[in-house]
Amino acid sequence: MPHSRSSAPSRSPMAIAVRRALGLSLSGALLGLPMSALAQDDGVESETVVVTATALKVAVPLAETPRSVSSVQREELDERNVQSLDESFRYRAGVLSGHYGADNNTNWFKVRGFDQATYMNGLRLFDPGYYEWTPEPYGLESVDVFKGPASILYGEAPSGGLINAVSKRPTAEPRGEINIQAGNRQHRQLAFDTSGPVTESGDVRYRMVGLYKERDGDLNGTDNERYYFAPSLEWDISDDTELTLLASIQKDDGVPENPFKLAYGTIQDTPFGKVDPRPTMGRRTTTRTSAPR
């Protein structure tokens, strides 16, 4: 019975030589790539690593956090001259702030479409209504927004997310600054920030932040005057134990803005005429907040 046998075509010596040459060149390129990359990395300075404890309640680099977290650091707060907490996230995705207009006694946020919960150093700030405690931005080191459900870590919290404000902490290096501002709407501000070691070994550190500012509101007849003082102390008890004491006192005195006006009587005629939309409907209020933590 006849059999048919198929034989592989023979390769010429030239084809074999070309194939070996290509293989050697590719191997050399792959071996040389990591070396060149390492050589390039040696000449590039690494960027500052942003660390946050909002998502996991432990200090973790932001790039390694498995949840959606945005952080506004002190440098950005200074560059944009943030005057209220809801101004912090005007350039962050998923956060709507100040959506009811100017308000000098309430911070307005929506995170992923839901009203948010506000925290200070991981502790909940409960607001009894429209007159809530508004943290002073000058006394903050950073502001984080945690996007998405967070009840596992923070208990009762809205589904959209939460805002966590982080206070300034004592620094190992001596530092100090005086801040003077003047601007429109009769804005005037005088503040100071000083920090450094208390002992020669540096195991005890302090920080004191103080501020006075006043400013007229966007509506006629509204204004706000604020006094703020926040001392803090940090002590390295051992290599593994650190004690941090934070305290702050804040007083606000002014006429709050009330942008909630009915269309009937402002833009729509009534039998009694119209209400002038320029003046405020509020009255002078004084808020004192003392928050040792």
PDB file of C-alpha atoms in Angstrom:
ATOM      1  CA  MET A   1       0.000   0.000   0.000  1.00  0.00           C
ATOM      2  CA  PRO A   2       1.562   3.253  -1.037  1.00  0.00           C
ATOM      3  CA  HIS A   3       2.308   5.832   1.675  1.00  0.00           C
ATOM      4  CA  SER A   4       2.746   9.564   1.217  1.00  0.00           C
ATOM      5  CA  ARG A   5       5.224  11.393   3.461  1.00  0.00           C
ATOM      6  CA  SER A   6       5.338  15.147   3.736  1.00  0.00           C
ATOM      7  CA  SER A   7       8.702  16.578   4.569  1.00  0.00           C
ATOM      8  CA  ALA A   8       9.336  20.077   5.978  1.00  0.00           C
ATOM      9  CA  PRO A   9      10.903  22.396   3.496  1.00  0.00           C
ATOM     10  CA  SER A  10      14.596  22.744   4.043  1.00  0.00           C
ATOM     11  CA  ARG A  11      15.845  26.119   5.227  1.00  0.00           C
ATOM     12  CA  SER A  12      18.713  27.763   3.534  1.00  0.00           C
ATOM     13  CA  PRO A  13      21.819  28.696   5.540  1.00  0.00           C
ATOM     14  CA  MET A  14      21.068  32.378   4.837  1.00  0.00           C
ATOM     15  CA  ALA A  15      17.580  32.192   6.454  1.00  0.00           C
ATOM     16  CA  ILE A  16      18.984  30.438   9.524  1.00  0.00           C
ATOM     17  CA  ALA A  17      21.684  33.079   9.932  1.00  0.00           C
ATOM     18  CA  VAL A  18      19.170  35.947   9.633  1.00  0.00           C
ATOM     19  CA  ARG A  19      16.851  34.351  12.200  1.00  0.00           C
ATOM     20  CA  ARG A  20      19.668  33.897  14.708  1.00  0.00           C
ATOM     21  CA  ALA A  21      20.810  37.475  14.219  1.00  0.00           C
ATOM     22  CA  LEU A  22      17.295  38.818  14.840  1.00  0.00           C
ATOM     23  CA  GLY A  23      16.932  36.695  17.978  1.00  0.00           C
ATOM     24  CA  LEU A  24      20.217  37.946  19.387  1.00  0.00           C
ATOM     25  CA  SER A  25      19.357  41.591  18.669  1.00  0.00           C
ATOM     26  CA  LEU A  26      15.916  41.307  20.321  1.00  0.00           C
ATOM     27  CA  SER A  27      17.419  39.629  23.377  1.00  0.00           C
ATOM     28  CA  GLY A  28      19.988  42.374  23.674  1.00  0.00           C
ATOM     29  CA  ALA A  29      17.297  45.036  23.418  1.00  0.00           C
ATOM     30  CA  LEU A  30      15.174  43.404  26.135  1.00  0.00           C
ATOM     31  CA  LEU A  31      18.171  43.029  28.423  1.00  0.00           C
ATOM     32  CA  GLY A  32      19.280  46.591  27.841  1.00  0.00           C
ATOM     33  CA  LEU A  33      15.845  48.171  28.432  1.00  0.00           C
ATOM     34  CA  PRO A  34      15.702  47.785  32.237  1.00  0.00           C
ATOM     35  CA  MET A  35      19.270  49.031  32.566  1.00  0.00           C
ATOM     36  CA  SER A  36      18.493  52.194  30.619  1.00  0.00           C
ATOM     37  CA  ALA A  37      15.286  52.694  32.581  1.00  0.00           C
ATOM     38  CA  LEU A  38      17.172  52.372  35.864  1.00  0.00           C
ATOM     39  CA  ALA A  39      19.802  54.775  34.655  1.00  0.00           C
ATOM     40  CA  GLN A  40      17.082  57.265  33.733  1.00  0.00           C
ATOM     41  CA  ASP A  41      15.349  56.917  37.113  1.00  0.00           C
ATOM     42  CA  ASP A  42      18.593  57.714  38.932  1.00  0.00           C
ATOM     43  CA  GLY A  43      18.568  61.214  37.510  1.00  0.00           C
ATOM     44  CA  VAL A  44      14.898  61.998  38.252  1.00  0.00           C
ATOM     45  CA  GLU A  45      13.819  63.244  41.670  1.00  0.00           C
ATOM     46  CA  SER A  46      10.831  61.451  43.154  1.00  0.00           C
ATOM     47  CA  GLU A  47       7.680  63.498  43.736  1.00  0.00           C
ATOM     48  CA  THR A  48       6.213  64.147  47.174  1.00  0.00           C
ATOM     49  CA  VAL A  49       4.144  61.201  48.385  1.00  0.00           C
ATOM     50  CA  VAL A  50       0.680  62.227  49.596  1.00  0.00           C
ATOM     51  CA  VAL A  51      -0.378  60.153  52.605  1.00  0.00           C
ATOM     52  CA  THR A  52      -3.973  59.933  53.826  1.00  0.00           C
ATOM     53  CA  ALA A  53      -5.711  58.033  56.621  1.00  0.00           C
ATOM     54  CA  THR A  54      -9.267  58.847  55.533  1.00  0.00           C
ATOM     55  CA  ALA A  55      -9.937  55.749  53.427  1.00  0.00           C
ATOM     56  CA  LEU A  56      -8.479  53.052  55.710  1.00  0.00           C
ATOM     57  CA  LYS A  57      -8.022  54.953  59.025  1.00  0.00           C
ATOM     58  CA  VAL A  58      -4.304  54.195  58.810  1.00  0.00           C
ATOM     59  CA  ALA A  59      -1.689  56.318  57.063  1.00  0.00           C
ATOM     60  CA  VAL A  60      -1.372  54.960  53.510  1.00  0.00           C
ATOM     61  CA  PRO A  61       0.054  56.643  50.389  1.00  0.00           C
ATOM     62  CA  LEU A  62      -2.786  57.979  48.284  1.00  0.00           C
ATOM     63  CA  ALA A  63      -1.581  56.030  45.237  1.00  0.00           C
ATOM     64  CA  GLU A  64      -1.914  52.756  47.184  1.00  0.00           C
ATOM     65  CA  THR A  65      -5.389  53.451  48.578  1.00  0.00           C
ATOM     66  CA  PRO A  66      -7.918  50.957  47.141  1.00  0.00           C
ATOM     67  CA  ARG A  67     -10.802  53.454  47.431  1.00  0.00           C
ATOM     68  CA  SER A  68     -11.665  56.649  45.602  1.00  0.00           C
ATOM     69  CA  VAL A  69     -10.193  59.494  47.672  1.00  0.00           C
ATOM     70  CA  SER A  70      -9.274  63.041  46.646  1.00  0.00           C
ATOM     71  CA  SER A  71      -7.060  65.181  48.849  1.00  0.00           C
ATOM     72  CA  VAL A  72      -6.504  68.939  48.889  1.00  0.00           C
ATOM     73  CA  GLN A  73      -3.199  69.709  50.587  1.00  0.00           C
ATOM     74  CA  ARG A  74      -2.110  72.844  52.438  1.00  0.00           C
ATOM     75  CA  GLU A  75      -0.174  74.155  49.443  1.00  0.00           C
ATOM     76  CA  GLU A  76      -3.274  74.172  47.244  1.00  0.00           C
ATOM     77  CA  LEU A  77      -5.397  75.729  49.990  1.00  0.00           C
ATOM     78  CA  ASP A  78      -2.890  78.590  50.156  1.00  0.00           C
ATOM     79  CA  GLU A  79      -2.600  78.984  46.391  1.00  0.00           C
ATOM     80  CA  ARG A  80      -6.370  79.299  45.963  1.00  0.00           C
ATOM     81  CA  ASN A  81      -6.792  81.265  49.210  1.00  0.00           C
ATOM     82  CA  VAL A  82      -9.671  79.054  50.343  1.00  0.00           C
ATOM     83  CA  GLN A  83     -11.926  80.972  52.749  1.00  0.00           C
ATOM     84  CA  SER A  84     -14.513  78.277  53.529  1.00  0.00           C
ATOM     85  CA  LEU A  85     -14.537  74.501  53.601  1.00  0.00           C
ATOM     86  CA  ASP A  86     -16.873  74.120  50.626  1.00  0.00           C
ATOM     87  CA  GLU A  87     -14.403  76.031  48.433  1.00  0.00           C
ATOM     88  CA  SER A  88     -11.845  73.231  48.854  1.00  0.00           C
ATOM     89  CA  PHE A  89     -13.301  70.832  46.264  1.00  0.00           C
ATOM     90  CA  ARG A  90     -14.343  73.183  43.491  1.00  0.00           C
ATOM     91  CA  TYR A  91     -11.854  71.445  41.187  1.00  0.00           C
ATOM     92  CA  ARG A  92     -12.504  67.815  42.148  1.00  0.00           C
ATOM     93  CA  ALA A  93     -14.616  65.351  40.183  1.00  0.00           C
ATOM     94  CA  GLY A  94     -17.710  63.938  41.845  1.00  0.00           C
ATOM     95  CA  VAL A  95     -18.121  66.829  44.310  1.00  0.00           C
ATOM     96  CA  LEU A  96     -20.629  69.681  44.034  1.00  0.00           C
ATOM     97  CA  SER A  97     -19.995  72.559  46.432  1.00  0.00           C
ATOM     98  CA  GLY A  98     -21.629  75.911  47.082  1.00  0.00           C
ATOM     99  CA  HIS A  99     -24.644  74.953  44.981  1.00  0.00           C
ATOM    100  CA  TYR A 100     -26.990  77.269  46.925  1.00  0.00           C
ATOM    101  CA  GLY A 101     -24.815  80.310  46.393  1.00  0.00           C
ATOM    102  CA  ALA A 102     -22.901  82.362  48.916  1.00  0.00           C
ATOM    103  CA  ASP A 103     -23.392  81.380  52.556  1.00  0.00           C
ATOM    104  CA  ASN A 104     -21.239  82.567  55.445  1.00  0.00           C
ATOM    105  CA  ASN A 105     -22.541  80.156  58.094  1.00  0.00           C
ATOM    106  CA  THR A 106     -23.011  76.809  56.314  1.00  0.00           C
ATOM    107  CA  ASN A 107     -20.861  74.600  54.080  1.00  0.00           C
ATOM    108  CA  TRP A 108     -22.768  72.996  51.215  1.00  0.00           C
ATOM    109  CA  PHE A 109     -21.521  69.768  49.636  1.00  0.00           C
ATOM    110  CA  LYS A 110     -22.881  66.955  47.542  1.00  0.00           C
ATOM    111  CA  VAL A 111     -20.678  63.926  46.903  1.00  0.00           C
ATOM    112  CA  ARG A 112     -21.801  61.736  44.008  1.00  0.00           C
ATOM    113  CA  GLY A 113     -25.245  63.323  44.199  1.00  0.00           C
ATOM    114  CA  PHE A 114     -25.817  62.806  47.944  1.00  0.00           C
ATOM    115  CA  ASP A 115     -25.513  65.146  50.909  1.00  0.00           C
ATOM    116  CA  GLN A 116     -22.241  64.387  52.636  1.00  0.00           C
ATOM    117  CA  ALA A 117     -21.169  63.850  56.232  1.00  0.00           C
ATOM    118  CA  THR A 118     -18.423  66.123  57.573  1.00  0.00           C
ATOM    119  CA  TYR A 119     -15.655  64.848  59.847  1.00  0.00           C
ATOM    120  CA  MET A 120     -12.827  66.567  61.685  1.00  0.00           C
ATOM    121  CA  ASN A 121      -9.755  64.389  62.249  1.00  0.00           C
ATOM    122  CA  GLY A 122     -11.947  61.327  61.767  1.00  0.00           C
ATOM    123  CA  LEU A 123     -14.675  62.464  64.213  1.00  0.00           C
ATOM    124  CA  ARG A 124     -18.181  63.336  63.036  1.00  0.00           C
ATOM    125  CA  LEU A 125     -19.346  66.964  63.082  1.00  0.00           C
ATOM    126  CA  PHE A 126     -23.109  66.900  63.523  1.00  0.00           C
ATOM    127  CA  ASP A 127     -24.929  69.954  62.247  1.00  0.00           C
ATOM    128  CA  PRO A 128     -28.192  70.821  64.042  1.00  0.00           C
ATOM    129  CA  GLY A 129     -29.548  72.722  61.055  1.00  0.00           C
ATOM    130  CA  TYR A 130     -28.486  75.624  58.908  1.00  0.00           C
ATOM    131  CA  TYR A 131     -26.172  77.020  61.600  1.00  0.00           C
ATOM    132  CA  GLU A 132     -23.358  74.509  61.779  1.00  0.00           C
ATOM    133  CA  TRP A 133     -19.773  74.636  62.928  1.00  0.00           C
ATOM    134  CA  THR A 134     -17.698  75.644  59.915  1.00  0.00           C
ATOM    135  CA  PRO A 135     -14.021  74.623  60.313  1.00  0.00           C
ATOM    136  CA  GLU A 136     -11.525  77.393  59.640  1.00  0.00           C
ATOM    137  CA  PRO A 137      -9.470  76.503  56.518  1.00  0.00           C
ATOM    138  CA  TYR A 138      -6.359  78.292  57.810  1.00  0.00           C
ATOM    139  CA  GLY A 139      -6.166  75.773  60.655  1.00  0.00           C
ATOM    140  CA  LEU A 140      -6.222  72.735  58.341  1.00  0.00           C
ATOM    141  CA  GLU A 141      -3.336  70.709  56.958  1.00  0.00           C
ATOM    142  CA  SER A 142      -5.486  69.004  54.326  1.00  0.00           C
ATOM    143  CA  VAL A 143      -9.076  68.196  53.376  1.00  0.00           C
ATOM    144  CA  ASP A 144     -10.020  64.753  52.024  1.00  0.00           C
ATOM    145  CA  VAL A 145     -13.155  63.571  50.280  1.00  0.00           C
ATOM    146  CA  PHE A 146     -13.990  59.868  50.513  1.00  0.00           C
ATOM    147  CA  LYS A 147     -16.240  58.900  47.604  1.00  0.00           C
ATOM    148  CA  GLY A 148     -18.671  56.035  47.996  1.00  0.00           C
ATOM    149  CA  PRO A 149     -20.177  54.135  50.954  1.00  0.00           C
ATOM    150  CA  ALA A 150     -18.076  54.362  54.125  1.00  0.00           C
ATOM    151  CA  SER A 151     -20.306  52.942  56.866  1.00  0.00           C
ATOM    152  CA  ILE A 152     -17.945  50.034  57.570  1.00  0.00           C
ATOM    153  CA  LEU A 153     -15.300  52.474  58.819  1.00  0.00           C
ATOM    154  CA  TYR A 154     -17.371  55.473  59.925  1.00  0.00           C
ATOM    155  CA  GLY A 155     -20.726  54.073  61.002  1.00  0.00           C
ATOM    156  CA  GLU A 156     -23.821  55.945  59.833  1.00  0.00           C
ATOM    157  CA  ALA A 157     -22.828  57.911  56.732  1.00  0.00           C
ATOM    158  CA  PRO A 158     -24.463  58.930  53.436  1.00  0.00           C
ATOM    159  CA  SER A 159     -23.996  56.686  50.422  1.00  0.00           C
ATOM    160  CA  GLY A 160     -22.253  59.351  48.369  1.00  0.00           C
ATOM    161  CA  GLY A 161     -19.264  59.847  50.641  1.00  0.00           C
ATOM    162  CA  LEU A 162     -17.848  62.067  53.340  1.00  0.00           C
ATOM    163  CA  ILE A 163     -15.535  65.024  53.927  1.00  0.00           C
ATOM    164  CA  ASN A 164     -12.676  64.751  56.438  1.00  0.00           C
ATOM    165  CA  ALA A 165     -10.785  67.871  57.530  1.00  0.00           C
ATOM    166  CA  VAL A 166      -7.327  67.304  59.047  1.00  0.00           C
ATOM    167  CA  SER A 167      -5.960  69.850  61.529  1.00  0.00           C
ATOM    168  CA  LYS A 168      -2.447  71.240  61.438  1.00  0.00           C
ATOM    169  CA  ARG A 169      -0.026  69.204  63.553  1.00  0.00           C
ATOM    170  CA  PRO A 170       3.252  70.103  65.298  1.00  0.00           C
ATOM    171  CA  THR A 171       6.353  69.885  63.112  1.00  0.00           C
ATOM    172  CA  ALA A 172       9.853  68.678  63.922  1.00  0.00           C
ATOM    173  CA  GLU A 173      11.454  71.654  62.169  1.00  0.00           C
ATOM    174  CA  PRO A 174      10.962  75.172  63.589  1.00  0.00           C
ATOM    175  CA  ARG A 175       8.714  77.285  61.411  1.00  0.00           C
ATOM    176  CA  GLY A 176       6.545  80.359  61.636  1.00  0.00           C
ATOM    177  CA  GLU A 177       4.540  82.740  59.483  1.00  0.00           C
ATOM    178  CA  ILE A 178       2.370  85.823  59.714  1.00  0.00           C
ATOM    179  CA  ASN A 179      -0.482  86.132  57.222  1.00  0.00           C
ATOM    180  CA  ILE A 180      -2.036  89.504  56.362  1.00  0.00           C
ATOM    181  CA  GLN A 181      -4.825  89.832  53.803  1.00  0.00           C
ATOM    182  CA  ALA A 182      -7.068  92.583  52.485  1.00  0.00           C
ATOM    183  CA  GLY A 183      -9.556  92.366  49.661  1.00  0.00           C
ATOM    184  CA  ASN A 184     -12.967  93.172  48.291  1.00  0.00           C
ATOM    185  CA  ARG A 185     -16.133  93.126  50.408  1.00  0.00           C
ATOM    186  CA  GLN A 186     -14.112  94.697  53.221  1.00  0.00           C
ATOM    187  CA  HIS A 187     -12.127  91.503  53.683  1.00  0.00           C
ATOM    188  CA  ARG A 188      -9.419  91.835  56.338  1.00  0.00           C
ATOM    189  CA  GLN A 189      -7.437  89.005  57.892  1.00  0.00           C
ATOM    190  CA  LEU A 190      -4.539  88.703  60.326  1.00  0.00           C
ATOM    191  CA  ALA A 191      -3.221  85.230  61.182  1.00  0.00           C
ATOM    192  CA  PHE A 192      -0.137  83.512  62.559  1.00  0.00           C
ATOM    193  CA  ASP A 193       1.198  79.955  62.534  1.00  0.00           C
ATOM    194  CA  THR A 194       4.201  78.880  64.612  1.00  0.00           C
ATOM    195  CA  SER A 195       5.552  75.403  65.283  1.00  0.00           C
ATOM    196  CA  GLY A 196       8.678  73.558  66.380  1.00  0.00           C
ATOM    197  CA  PRO A 197      10.322  71.366  69.031  1.00  0.00           C
ATOM    198  CA  VAL A 198       9.974  72.105  72.744  1.00  0.00           C
ATOM    199  CA  THR A 199      12.883  69.946  73.926  1.00  0.00           C
ATOM    200  CA  GLU A 200      16.386  69.644  72.509  1.00  0.00           C
ATOM    201  CA  SER A 201      15.803  66.003  71.593  1.00  0.00           C
ATOM    202  CA  GLY A 202      12.665  66.951  69.645  1.00  0.00           C
ATOM    203  CA  ASP A 203      10.462  64.333  71.311  1.00  0.00           C
ATOM    204  CA  VAL A 204       8.013  67.071  72.382  1.00  0.00           C
ATOM    205  CA  ARG A 205       6.685  69.474  69.751  1.00  0.00           C
ATOM    206  CA  TYR A 206       4.123  72.277  69.708  1.00  0.00           C
ATOM    207  CA  ARG A 207       2.060  74.307  67.265  1.00  0.00           C
ATOM    208  CA  MET A 208      -0.093  77.400  67.688  1.00  0.00           C
ATOM    209  CA  VAL A 209      -2.412  78.756  65.011  1.00  0.00           C
ATOM    210  CA  GLY A 210      -4.433  81.931  65.454  1.00  0.00           C
ATOM    211  CA  LEU A 211      -6.611  84.055  63.189  1.00  0.00           C
ATOM    212  CA  TYR A 212      -8.873  87.082  63.118  1.00  0.00           C
ATOM    213  CA  LYS A 213     -10.841  88.005  60.011  1.00  0.00           C
ATOM    214  CA  GLU A 214     -13.913  89.930  58.991  1.00  0.00           C
ATOM    215  CA  ARG A 215     -15.721  90.235  55.700  1.00  0.00           C
ATOM    216  CA  ASP A 216     -18.997  91.480  54.262  1.00  0.00           C
ATOM    217  CA  GLY A 217     -21.285  88.932  52.657  1.00  0.00           C
ATOM    218  CA  ASP A 218     -22.457  88.809  49.063  1.00  0.00           C
ATOM    219  CA  LEU A 219     -25.880  90.140  50.088  1.00  0.00           C
ATOM    220  CA  ASN A 220     -26.363  93.659  51.395  1.00  0.00           C
ATOM    221  CA  GLY A 221     -26.343  93.931  55.165  1.00  0.00           C
ATOM    222  CA  THR A 222     -24.555  90.612  55.779  1.00  0.00           C
ATOM    223  CA  ASP A 223     -21.150  90.201  57.382  1.00  0.00           C
ATOM    224  CA  ASN A 224     -19.097  87.824  59.490  1.00  0.00           C
ATOM    225  CA  GLU A 225     -16.358  88.301  62.077  1.00  0.00           C
ATOM    226  CA  ARG A 226     -14.278  85.335  63.235  1.00  0.00           C
ATOM    227  CA  TYR A 227     -11.795  84.637  66.029  1.00  0.00           C
ATOM    228  CA  TYR A 228      -9.874  81.359  65.906  1.00  0.00           C
ATOM    229  CA  PHE A 229      -7.128  79.854  68.067  1.00  0.00           C
ATOM    230  CA  ALA A 230      -5.810  76.275  67.907  1.00  0.00           C
ATOM    231  CA  PRO A 231      -2.914  75.069  70.105  1.00  0.00           C
ATOM    232  CA  SER A 232      -1.556  71.530  69.786  1.00  0.00           C
ATOM    233  CA  LEU A 233       1.122  69.401  71.437  1.00  0.00           C
ATOM    234  CA  GLU A 234       2.792  66.181  70.325  1.00  0.00           C
ATOM    235  CA  TRP A 235       4.904  63.838  72.488  1.00  0.00           C
ATOM    236  CA  ASP A 236       6.906  60.805  71.375  1.00  0.00           C
ATOM    237  CA  ILE A 237       6.447  58.583  74.425  1.00  0.00           C
ATOM    238  CA  SER A 238       8.445  55.758  72.849  1.00  0.00           C
ATOM    239  CA  ASP A 239       9.510  54.551  69.426  1.00  0.00           C
ATOM    240  CA  ASP A 240       6.068  52.997  68.928  1.00  0.00           C
ATOM    241  CA  THR A 241       3.830  55.373  70.913  1.00  0.00           C
ATOM    242  CA  GLU A 242       2.943  58.984  70.145  1.00  0.00           C
ATOM    243  CA  LEU A 243       0.495  61.242  71.983  1.00  0.00           C
ATOM    244  CA  THR A 244      -1.103  64.168  70.140  1.00  0.00           C
ATOM    245  CA  LEU A 245      -3.273  66.769  71.884  1.00  0.00           C
ATOM    246  CA  LEU A 246      -5.388  69.040  69.678  1.00  0.00           C
ATOM    247  CA  ALA A 247      -7.666  71.865  70.782  1.00  0.00           C
ATOM    248  CA  SER A 248      -9.387  74.790  69.103  1.00  0.00           C
ATOM    249  CA  ILE A 249     -11.736  77.606  69.973  1.00  0.00           C
ATOM    250  CA  GLN A 250     -13.675  79.573  67.389  1.00  0.00           C
ATOM    251  CA  LYS A 251     -16.167  82.426  67.601  1.00  0.00           C
ATOM    252  CA  ASP A 252     -18.280  83.735  64.714  1.00  0.00           C
ATOM    253  CA  ASP A 253     -20.323  86.914  65.003  1.00  0.00           C
ATOM    254  CA  GLY A 254     -22.306  88.357  62.126  1.00  0.00           C
ATOM    255  CA  VAL A 255     -25.430  88.516  60.010  1.00  0.00           C
ATOM    256  CA  PRO A 256     -25.869  85.259  58.055  1.00  0.00           C
ATOM    257  CA  GLU A 257     -26.700  85.227  54.388  1.00  0.00           C
ATOM    258  CA  ASN A 258     -30.076  83.810  53.440  1.00  0.00           C
ATOM    259  CA  PRO A 259     -30.204  83.064  49.708  1.00  0.00           C
ATOM    260  CA  PHE A 260     -33.411  81.022  50.046  1.00  0.00           C
ATOM    261  CA  LYS A 261     -36.071  83.411  48.793  1.00  0.00           C
ATOM    262  CA  LEU A 262     -39.381  82.401  47.269  1.00  0.00           C
ATOM    263  CA  ALA A 263     -40.027  83.212  43.655  1.00  0.00           C
ATOM    264  CA  TYR A 264     -43.428  84.588  44.713  1.00  0.00           C
ATOM    265  CA  GLY A 265     -42.671  88.106  45.819  1.00  0.00           C
ATOM    266  CA  THR A 266     -39.178  88.392  44.374  1.00  0.00           C
ATOM    267  CA  ILE A 267     -39.387  87.665  40.645  1.00  0.00           C
ATOM    268  CA  GLN A 268     -43.182  87.283  40.512  1.00  0.00           C
ATOM    269  CA  ASP A 269     -45.640  90.074  41.208  1.00  0.00           C
ATOM    270  CA  THR A 270     -47.948  89.902  44.212  1.00  0.00           C
ATOM    271  CA  PRO A 271     -50.947  92.044  45.247  1.00  0.00           C
ATOM    272  CA  PHE A 272     -48.630  93.659  47.802  1.00  0.00           C
ATOM    273  CA  GLY A 273     -45.782  94.370  45.413  1.00  0.00           C
ATOM    274  CA  LYS A 274     -42.332  92.777  45.411  1.00  0.00           C
ATOM    275  CA  VAL A 275     -39.705  92.065  48.038  1.00  0.00           C
ATOM    276  CA  ASP A 276     -36.339  93.672  47.432  1.00  0.00           C
ATOM    277  CA  PRO A 277     -34.003  90.667  46.796  1.00  0.00           C
ATOM    278  CA  ARG A 278     -30.874  92.583  47.791  1.00  0.00           C
ATOM    279  CA  PRO A 279     -31.165  92.736  51.605  1.00  0.00           C
ATOM    280  CA  THR A 280     -30.903  89.628  53.731  1.00  0.00           C
ATOM    281  CA  MET A 281     -33.725  88.153  55.777  1.00  0.00           C
ATOM    282  CA  GLY A 282     -31.364  87.059  58.545  1.00  0.00           C
ATOM    283  CA  ARG A 283     -30.438  88.648  61.839  1.00  0.00           C
ATOM    284  CA  ARG A 284     -27.186  88.999  63.734  1.00  0.00           C
ATOM    285  CA  THR A 285     -26.057  85.753  65.335  1.00  0.00           C
ATOM    286  CA  THR A 286     -23.104  84.718  67.460  1.00  0.00           C
ATOM    287  CA  THR A 287     -21.651  81.220  67.375  1.00  0.00           C
ATOM    288  CA  ARG A 288     -18.993  80.002  69.781  1.00  0.00           C
ATOM    289  CA  THR A 289     -17.337  76.659  69.287  1.00  0.00           C
ATOM    290  CA  SER A 290     -14.795  75.038  71.561  1.00  0.00           C
ATOM    291  CA  ALA A 291     -13.538  71.710  70.301  1.00  0.00           C
ATOM    292  CA  PRO A 292     -10.858  69.974  72.368  1.00  0.00           C
ATOM    293  CA  ARG A 293      -9.880  66.697  70.719  1.00  0.00           C
TER     294      ARG A 293
END
